[in-house]
Structure formats: C-alpha cells, structure tokens
Coordinates of C-alpha atoms and ligand atoms in Angstrom, one line a residue:
M90 CA -0.1 44.6 31.4
D91 CA 2.5 44.5 34.4
R92 CA 5.8 45.1 34.3
M93 CA 6.9 41.5 34.0
S94 CA 4.8 41.1 30.8
A95 CA 6.0 44.3 29.3
A96 CA 9.6 43.2 30.4
A97 CA 9.0 39.7 28.3
A98 CA 7.0 41.2 25.3
P99 CA 9.6 40.5 22.3
A100 CA 10.6 44.0 20.4
P101 CA 8.6 44.0 17.3
A102 CA 11.1 42.6 14.6
S103 CA 12.3 46.3 12.4
R104 CA 10.8 45.9 8.8
R105 CA 13.2 47.1 6.5
V106 CA 13.3 47.4 2.5
L107 CA 16.7 47.3 0.3
L108 CA 16.3 49.1 -2.4
A109 CA 18.5 47.8 -5.6
A110 CA 20.4 50.5 -7.2
P111 CA 20.8 50.9 -10.0
R112 CA 17.5 49.6 -11.3
G113 CA 14.7 51.1 -13.5
Y114 CA 15.5 53.1 -16.9
C115 CA 18.4 52.1 -18.6
A116 CA 20.1 54.6 -21.6
G117 CA 18.3 52.6 -24.5
V118 CA 15.1 52.9 -23.0
D119 CA 15.6 56.5 -22.0
R120 CA 16.7 57.3 -25.6
A121 CA 13.6 55.0 -27.1
V122 CA 10.7 56.7 -24.9
I123 CA 12.2 60.1 -25.7
A124 CA 11.9 59.6 -29.6
V125 CA 8.0 58.5 -29.5
E126 CA 7.6 61.8 -27.4
K127 CA 9.5 63.9 -29.6
A128 CA 8.3 62.6 -32.8
L129 CA 4.9 62.8 -31.6
E130 CA 5.5 66.5 -30.6
Q131 CA 7.7 67.1 -33.9
Y132 CA 5.2 65.4 -36.5
G133 CA 2.0 65.4 -35.0
A134 CA -0.5 62.6 -33.7
P135 CA -0.1 59.9 -34.9
V136 CA 2.7 58.1 -35.0
Y137 CA 2.9 54.3 -35.5
V138 CA 5.4 52.0 -33.5
R139 CA 6.3 48.6 -34.5
H140 CA 5.8 46.3 -31.2
E141 CA 6.3 48.0 -27.8
I142 CA 8.6 50.6 -28.2
V143 CA 9.8 48.9 -24.4
H144 CA 8.3 46.1 -23.2
N145 CA 6.5 47.9 -20.2
K146 CA 2.6 48.5 -19.6
Y147 CA 3.1 51.3 -18.1
V148 CA 4.8 53.0 -20.7
V149 CA 3.4 51.4 -23.8
E150 CA -0.1 53.1 -22.2
T151 CA 1.1 56.6 -21.3
L152 CA 2.6 56.5 -25.1
R153 CA -0.3 55.7 -26.5
K154 CA -3.1 58.3 -24.7
K155 CA -0.5 60.9 -26.1
G156 CA -0.9 59.5 -29.9
A157 CA 1.1 56.8 -30.5
I158 CA -0.6 53.5 -32.3
F159 CA 1.5 50.2 -31.7
V160 CA 1.3 47.9 -34.4
E161 CA 2.5 44.0 -34.8
K162 CA 3.6 44.1 -38.4
T163 CA 4.6 46.9 -40.6
E164 CA 1.5 46.4 -43.2
E165 CA -0.4 47.5 -40.5
V166 CA 1.0 51.5 -41.5
P167 CA -1.1 53.5 -43.6
P168 CA 1.1 54.5 -46.8
G169 CA 3.1 57.7 -46.5
N170 CA 3.0 57.5 -42.7
I171 CA 5.8 57.7 -40.3
V172 CA 6.5 53.8 -38.5
M173 CA 9.2 53.7 -35.4
F174 CA 11.3 50.8 -34.6
S175 CA 11.5 49.6 -30.8
A176 CA 14.6 49.4 -28.9
H177 CA 14.8 45.7 -29.6
G178 CA 15.8 46.2 -33.2
V179 CA 14.6 44.8 -36.2
A180 CA 16.1 42.6 -38.8
P181 CA 17.0 43.6 -42.8
V182 CA 13.8 42.4 -44.0
V183 CA 11.5 45.0 -41.8
H184 CA 13.2 48.3 -43.6
E185 CA 12.5 46.7 -46.5
E186 CA 8.9 46.2 -45.9
A187 CA 9.0 49.9 -44.5
A188 CA 10.4 51.4 -48.1
R189 CA 7.6 49.1 -49.8
G190 CA 5.3 50.8 -47.9
R191 CA 6.3 54.1 -48.9
L192 CA 6.7 54.4 -44.9
A193 CA 9.1 57.2 -43.1
T194 CA 11.3 55.5 -40.1
I195 CA 12.9 56.2 -37.4
D196 CA 14.9 53.8 -35.5
A197 CA 15.2 53.2 -31.8
T198 CA 17.1 50.6 -32.2
C199 CA 19.3 50.6 -29.3
P200 CA 22.6 50.9 -30.0
L201 CA 24.1 48.6 -28.1
V202 CA 21.5 46.0 -29.9
T203 CA 22.7 47.7 -32.8
K204 CA 26.7 46.6 -32.2
V205 CA 25.6 43.0 -31.7
H206 CA 23.5 43.2 -35.3
K207 CA 27.3 44.3 -36.7
E208 CA 29.2 41.7 -34.8
A209 CA 26.4 39.0 -36.8
V210 CA 26.8 40.8 -40.6
R211 CA 30.6 40.7 -40.1
Y212 CA 31.1 37.0 -38.9
A213 CA 28.9 36.2 -41.2
K214 CA 31.0 37.9 -43.7
D215 CA 33.8 35.7 -42.9
D216 CA 31.8 32.6 -43.0
F217 CA 31.8 31.6 -39.9
D218 CA 28.9 30.0 -38.0
I219 CA 27.0 32.0 -35.0
L220 CA 25.8 30.6 -32.2
L221 CA 23.3 33.1 -30.9
I222 CA 22.8 32.4 -27.5
G223 CA 18.8 33.8 -26.4
H224 CA 15.0 33.5 -26.1
E225 CA 13.8 31.6 -29.1
G226 CA 10.8 34.7 -30.5
H227 CA 12.3 37.1 -28.6
E228 CA 12.1 40.4 -30.7
E229 CA 15.4 41.1 -30.4
V230 CA 16.5 37.8 -31.2
I231 CA 14.3 37.7 -34.3
G232 CA 16.0 40.9 -35.4
T233 CA 19.5 39.7 -34.3
S234 CA 19.0 36.6 -36.5
G235 CA 17.3 38.5 -39.8
E236 CA 21.1 39.9 -40.0
A237 CA 22.6 36.7 -41.1
P238 CA 19.4 33.9 -41.5
D239 CA 21.7 31.0 -43.6
H240 CA 24.6 32.0 -40.1
I241 CA 22.8 32.0 -37.4
T242 CA 21.6 29.1 -34.9
I243 CA 19.7 29.8 -31.7
V244 CA 21.0 28.5 -28.3
D245 CA 18.1 28.7 -25.9
G246 CA 20.3 28.2 -22.7
P247 CA 22.3 25.2 -21.9
D248 CA 19.9 22.3 -22.5
D249 CA 20.2 22.9 -26.5
V250 CA 23.7 23.1 -26.4
D251 CA 23.6 18.9 -27.4
K252 CA 21.6 19.6 -30.4
V253 CA 23.9 22.2 -31.9
V254 CA 25.7 21.3 -35.3
V255 CA 28.1 23.3 -37.1
R256 CA 29.7 23.5 -40.6
D257 CA 33.1 23.5 -39.6
E258 CA 34.0 23.5 -36.1
S259 CA 37.0 25.7 -36.8
K260 CA 34.9 28.6 -37.8
V261 CA 32.0 29.2 -35.0
V262 CA 31.3 31.9 -32.5
W263 CA 29.1 32.6 -29.6
L264 CA 27.0 35.8 -29.8
S265 CA 24.2 36.8 -27.2
Q266 CA 20.7 38.7 -26.4
T267 CA 21.5 41.7 -24.6
T268 CA 19.2 40.8 -22.0
L269 CA 19.8 37.1 -20.4
S270 CA 21.1 36.2 -16.7
V271 CA 24.8 36.8 -16.6
D272 CA 25.8 33.6 -15.0
E273 CA 23.6 31.2 -17.2
T274 CA 24.9 32.6 -20.3
M275 CA 28.1 32.0 -18.8
Q276 CA 27.2 28.1 -18.5
T277 CA 25.9 28.1 -21.7
V278 CA 29.1 28.9 -23.3
D279 CA 31.3 26.8 -21.2
A280 CA 28.7 24.0 -22.7
L281 CA 30.0 25.3 -26.1
K282 CA 33.3 25.2 -25.3
T283 CA 33.5 22.1 -24.4
K284 CA 31.5 20.3 -27.7
F285 CA 33.6 23.2 -29.8
P286 CA 36.7 24.1 -28.3
L287 CA 38.0 26.6 -30.8
L288 CA 34.5 28.1 -30.4
V289 CA 35.6 32.3 -30.3
S290 CA 34.1 34.9 -27.9
P291 CA 32.2 38.2 -29.3
P292 CA 34.8 40.9 -28.7
S293 CA 33.4 42.9 -25.6
D294 CA 30.0 41.4 -24.2
D295 CA 26.6 42.1 -25.7
I296 CA 24.8 41.8 -22.2
C297 CA 24.9 45.0 -21.8
Y298 CA 26.0 47.4 -18.6
A299 CA 22.2 47.8 -17.3
T300 CA 21.4 44.3 -17.4
S301 CA 24.6 43.2 -15.7
N302 CA 24.7 46.0 -13.0
R303 CA 20.8 45.2 -12.5
Q304 CA 21.5 41.4 -11.6
A305 CA 24.8 42.5 -9.7
A306 CA 22.6 45.0 -7.3
V307 CA 20.0 42.1 -7.3
K308 CA 22.7 39.3 -6.1
A309 CA 24.2 41.8 -3.0
M310 CA 20.5 42.0 -1.7
G311 CA 19.1 38.8 -2.5
A312 CA 20.9 37.3 0.3
D313 CA 19.5 39.5 2.8
S314 CA 15.6 39.6 1.8
D315 CA 12.6 37.3 2.6
L316 CA 11.2 38.9 -0.6
V317 CA 12.4 40.3 -3.5
I318 CA 9.9 42.2 -5.6
V319 CA 10.8 43.4 -8.9
V320 CA 8.7 45.9 -10.6
G321 CA 8.5 45.2 -14.1
S322 CA 6.1 43.4 -16.8
K323 CA 5.6 40.0 -17.4
N324 CA 7.3 40.1 -21.7
S325 CA 10.1 41.6 -19.8
S326 CA 13.6 39.3 -20.2
N327 CA 15.5 41.6 -18.1
S328 CA 13.1 41.6 -15.7
I329 CA 12.2 38.3 -15.6
R330 CA 16.0 37.3 -14.9
L331 CA 16.0 39.6 -12.2
V332 CA 13.4 37.5 -10.4
E333 CA 15.4 34.4 -11.2
V334 CA 18.8 36.2 -10.0
A335 CA 17.2 37.1 -6.6
L336 CA 15.8 33.5 -6.2
D337 CA 19.4 32.0 -6.7
A338 CA 21.0 34.7 -4.5
G339 CA 19.0 33.2 -1.4
A340 CA 15.9 35.3 -1.4
R341 CA 13.0 32.9 -0.2
A342 CA 10.5 34.9 -2.5
A343 CA 10.8 36.4 -5.4
H344 CA 7.8 38.1 -7.5
L345 CA 7.3 40.3 -10.7
V346 CA 4.8 43.1 -10.8
D347 CA 3.3 45.7 -13.2
Y348 CA 2.4 47.9 -10.3
A349 CA 2.2 47.9 -6.6
S350 CA -1.8 47.1 -6.8
E351 CA -0.8 43.3 -7.7
I352 CA 1.2 42.9 -4.8
D353 CA 0.0 40.0 -2.6
E354 CA -1.0 40.9 1.2
A355 CA 0.2 37.3 2.2
W356 CA 3.4 38.2 0.4
L357 CA 4.6 40.1 3.5
D358 CA 3.9 37.2 6.3
G359 CA 6.3 36.6 8.3
V360 CA 8.5 38.9 6.1
T361 CA 11.0 41.4 7.9
T362 CA 13.2 42.5 4.7
V363 CA 12.0 43.1 1.0
G364 CA 14.0 43.3 -1.4
L365 CA 12.8 46.0 -4.1
T366 CA 14.0 46.7 -8.1
S367 CA 13.2 47.4 -11.2
G368 CA 13.7 46.5 -14.8
A369 CA 15.5 48.4 -17.5
S370 CA 12.3 49.3 -19.0
V371 CA 10.8 50.6 -15.9
P372 CA 9.6 54.1 -14.8
E373 CA 10.7 55.3 -11.4
V374 CA 7.5 56.4 -10.4
L375 CA 6.0 52.8 -10.3
V376 CA 9.2 51.8 -7.9
E377 CA 7.8 54.8 -6.0
Q378 CA 4.3 53.6 -5.7
V379 CA 5.5 50.2 -4.6
L380 CA 7.7 52.0 -1.9
E381 CA 5.0 53.7 -0.1
W382 CA 2.6 50.9 -0.3
L383 CA 5.4 48.9 1.3
A384 CA 5.3 52.2 3.6
E385 CA 1.5 52.0 4.7
R386 CA 2.2 48.5 6.3
G387 CA 5.2 49.4 8.4
F388 CA 8.4 49.1 5.6
A389 CA 9.1 52.7 6.0
D390 CA 12.7 52.0 6.8
V391 CA 14.4 52.4 3.5
E392 CA 18.2 51.4 2.8
I393 CA 20.0 51.6 -0.9
V394 CA 22.3 48.9 -1.7
K395 CA 24.3 50.6 -4.4
T396 CA 26.8 48.1 -7.0
A397 CA 27.7 50.8 -9.5
E398 CA 27.1 54.1 -10.7
E399 CA 25.6 54.7 -14.5
S400 CA 26.4 57.7 -16.6
I401 CA 25.8 56.5 -20.1
T402 CA 23.5 59.1 -22.3
F403 CA 22.2 57.8 -25.9
S404 CA 21.4 60.8 -28.3
L405 CA 18.5 60.6 -30.3
P406 CA 17.8 58.3 -33.5
K407 CA 19.3 60.2 -36.6
E408 CA 16.2 60.7 -38.1
L409 CA 14.9 62.8 -36.1
R410 CA 17.8 64.5 -35.0
R411 CA 17.9 65.7 -38.3
D412 CA 14.7 67.1 -38.4
L413 CA 14.6 68.7 -34.8
R414 CA 17.4 70.1 -36.2
A415 CA 16.3 72.0 -39.3
E416 CA 13.0 72.7 -37.5
A417 CA 15.2 74.5 -35.2
A418 CA 16.9 76.3 -38.3
G419 CA 13.4 77.4 -39.4
L420 CA 13.9 74.6 -42.4
V421 CA 10.9 72.7 -41.9
A422 CA 7.9 73.5 -43.7
D423 CA 4.4 73.3 -42.3
Q424 CA 3.4 69.3 -42.3
Ligands
LIG233 S1 18.2 46.9 -21.8 FE1 20.8 47.0 -22.2 S2 20.3 46.8 -24.6 FE2 18.4 46.9 -24.1 S3 17.7 49.0 -24.4 FE3 18.3 48.5 -22.4 S4 20.6 49.1 -22.6 FE4 19.7 48.6 -24.8

C-alpha cells in the first residue's frame, strides 16, 4: 500500500459496549434462589417448588440438577413433603391446597409482591373496586388477584381501559404488577384517571425498585446503542420490558437472549456500539459470557453506564430461618 492510500484509508470505527448498571439479580430473586439452595442443604433433595422459582432458564436448570423438582400444581407434590412458593407469590387458595395435601411450605414470595397483596386485601376490606394493572395470566397477577377475586379487575394496558366497569366511581383504586414498564403503566393510569377522576393511587409505587432502576439504566444507554442485548428468558416480564424500553429510548435494534450462543452474528452488521443489560432474574455469569462473546468480535472496550446504586437485601423466608436457627442451636432431630 502506498503512502497516499494509507493516509486515505478510513480509521476502523471504535467498537464498544455500554454496560448498564444496575442490571441482573434483584434482592427478591437473590433471596428466592438462596432459599432453594439452603432448603436443599437443610432438608435434603428433593425440594418441590411450585412454578419456576424465578423466570430464568439457567437458574431453574441449575437448581433442578441440585435436586429441586418444579411442579405446576400443588397436587403434584406427594403428601408429607416440602413445597416452596416462588418469588412471584401465590393466592391464598394455594396455601389451602398445601394444607389439604399435608405439605410443609416455604414461602419465597418477594416481600415487594407481598406488599401489593396486603394492599389488595386492605382495599377489598374497605370495599373498593381494585383495578390491577398487569399482564393477564402472569403468575404474580394470578396470585394478587386471588387475594380479593371479587374486588379485582385486571387492566392489561391502556387499551383495556375502555371496557373497565366499576360499581362506585368514588371507591376505585389502582394497583400494579411489580415488573411492568414504568412509562406504559403511567399511560394506563392517566387513561384510568380520565375515566374515573376520583381514582385512588396506592400509597407507594408497586413497580419495584429493581424494575425501575433497570429500565432507567437502559434508557440512559439505549439512545447511544446501535444494538441492545438483554440477557433474560422469554417468560421474564421485566426482561421483556427492557427490550421495549431500549427501543423506545432510540436503540436501532434490541434482542432478548438466554445465552451468548443465541446471539446472531448478523445483528452486529454495521454496529459500533452494543448496549448490554440483564433482567432481574439473571445471574451475572450469563452477562460475562456475552461480554466474552462480544470481545472475541472486537467489542472489548466496555463502558459502564450507571444510573443508581442498590443496597437492598431481604432476609430468608421465615420458615427456613426458623429451621436453620433451630439446627444451629442443636434442636433439630435428624430428619
Ligand atoms: S423484580 Fe422486584 S418484585 Fe420481583 S422479585 Fe425482584 S425485587 Fe421482588
């Protein structure tokens, strides 16, 4: 190559990764996963878990290998065993099923989901109509609805508002699933307020800190990203929302993957900046694998885009703490 052509050659565009922070495990997921591991150590395998403990393929497979058995219905658990309820929460009727089946229970419902259950019970007691903004059929929505089935109407986004009917427009409150899009939820609330001007709001946000923080971080890096990769499972509500938020923020493309091996090389065509984040049920090892995959393709430069600090932790479910304490005190007989 002569000197002229060397000088005229375009410099290779610098490739980089914008890594969102916070991302990955929230306090509720961390607690639920540790609860299954501790239960396996404490009581031995198998430990039955009703539904996926959290919505992540890798986590569920890892726990399955350690001895957890995931079931869809409480009746599938043989009498006399232990059943754990997932982080998404269950309706009171599920506790009754467990009692009928002579099952010991460990409730790994996230405390922030329990907060919404308690709000539903309280407003139902005061005879409010409760408009629960959330995705029809999602386990958390099924669990919350089960606290007050005669008082709750599910509102699955702004398009559902037209068909909502209430008994008394002066006694209506809205609550929500914890893992929704913050922006879309506010659109739904605005539409509900237009229809029901006396609509009461919950005392504090139902969308949890982890969902809000992960969406804020994606918003901050989405506009500067040609491509956003969200690590998370297809049944994870908060992970799907991150893809939507990235696109709304201006990313040219956004995709959800469970593993680095699912990334399509063609997604990188013409891309210089990749945004990377992960849902609240995703262990960091899966993000590290994506970073390695990207580094092998020239995206070795990683910049952290940090929008919040998180320090929340939750203690283990009370049933487990009780047994761990008892064992520590030497009071538990051999099982
Ligand atoms: S996403 Fe929020 S509500 Fe759900 S488990 Fe995590 S902290 Fe709890």
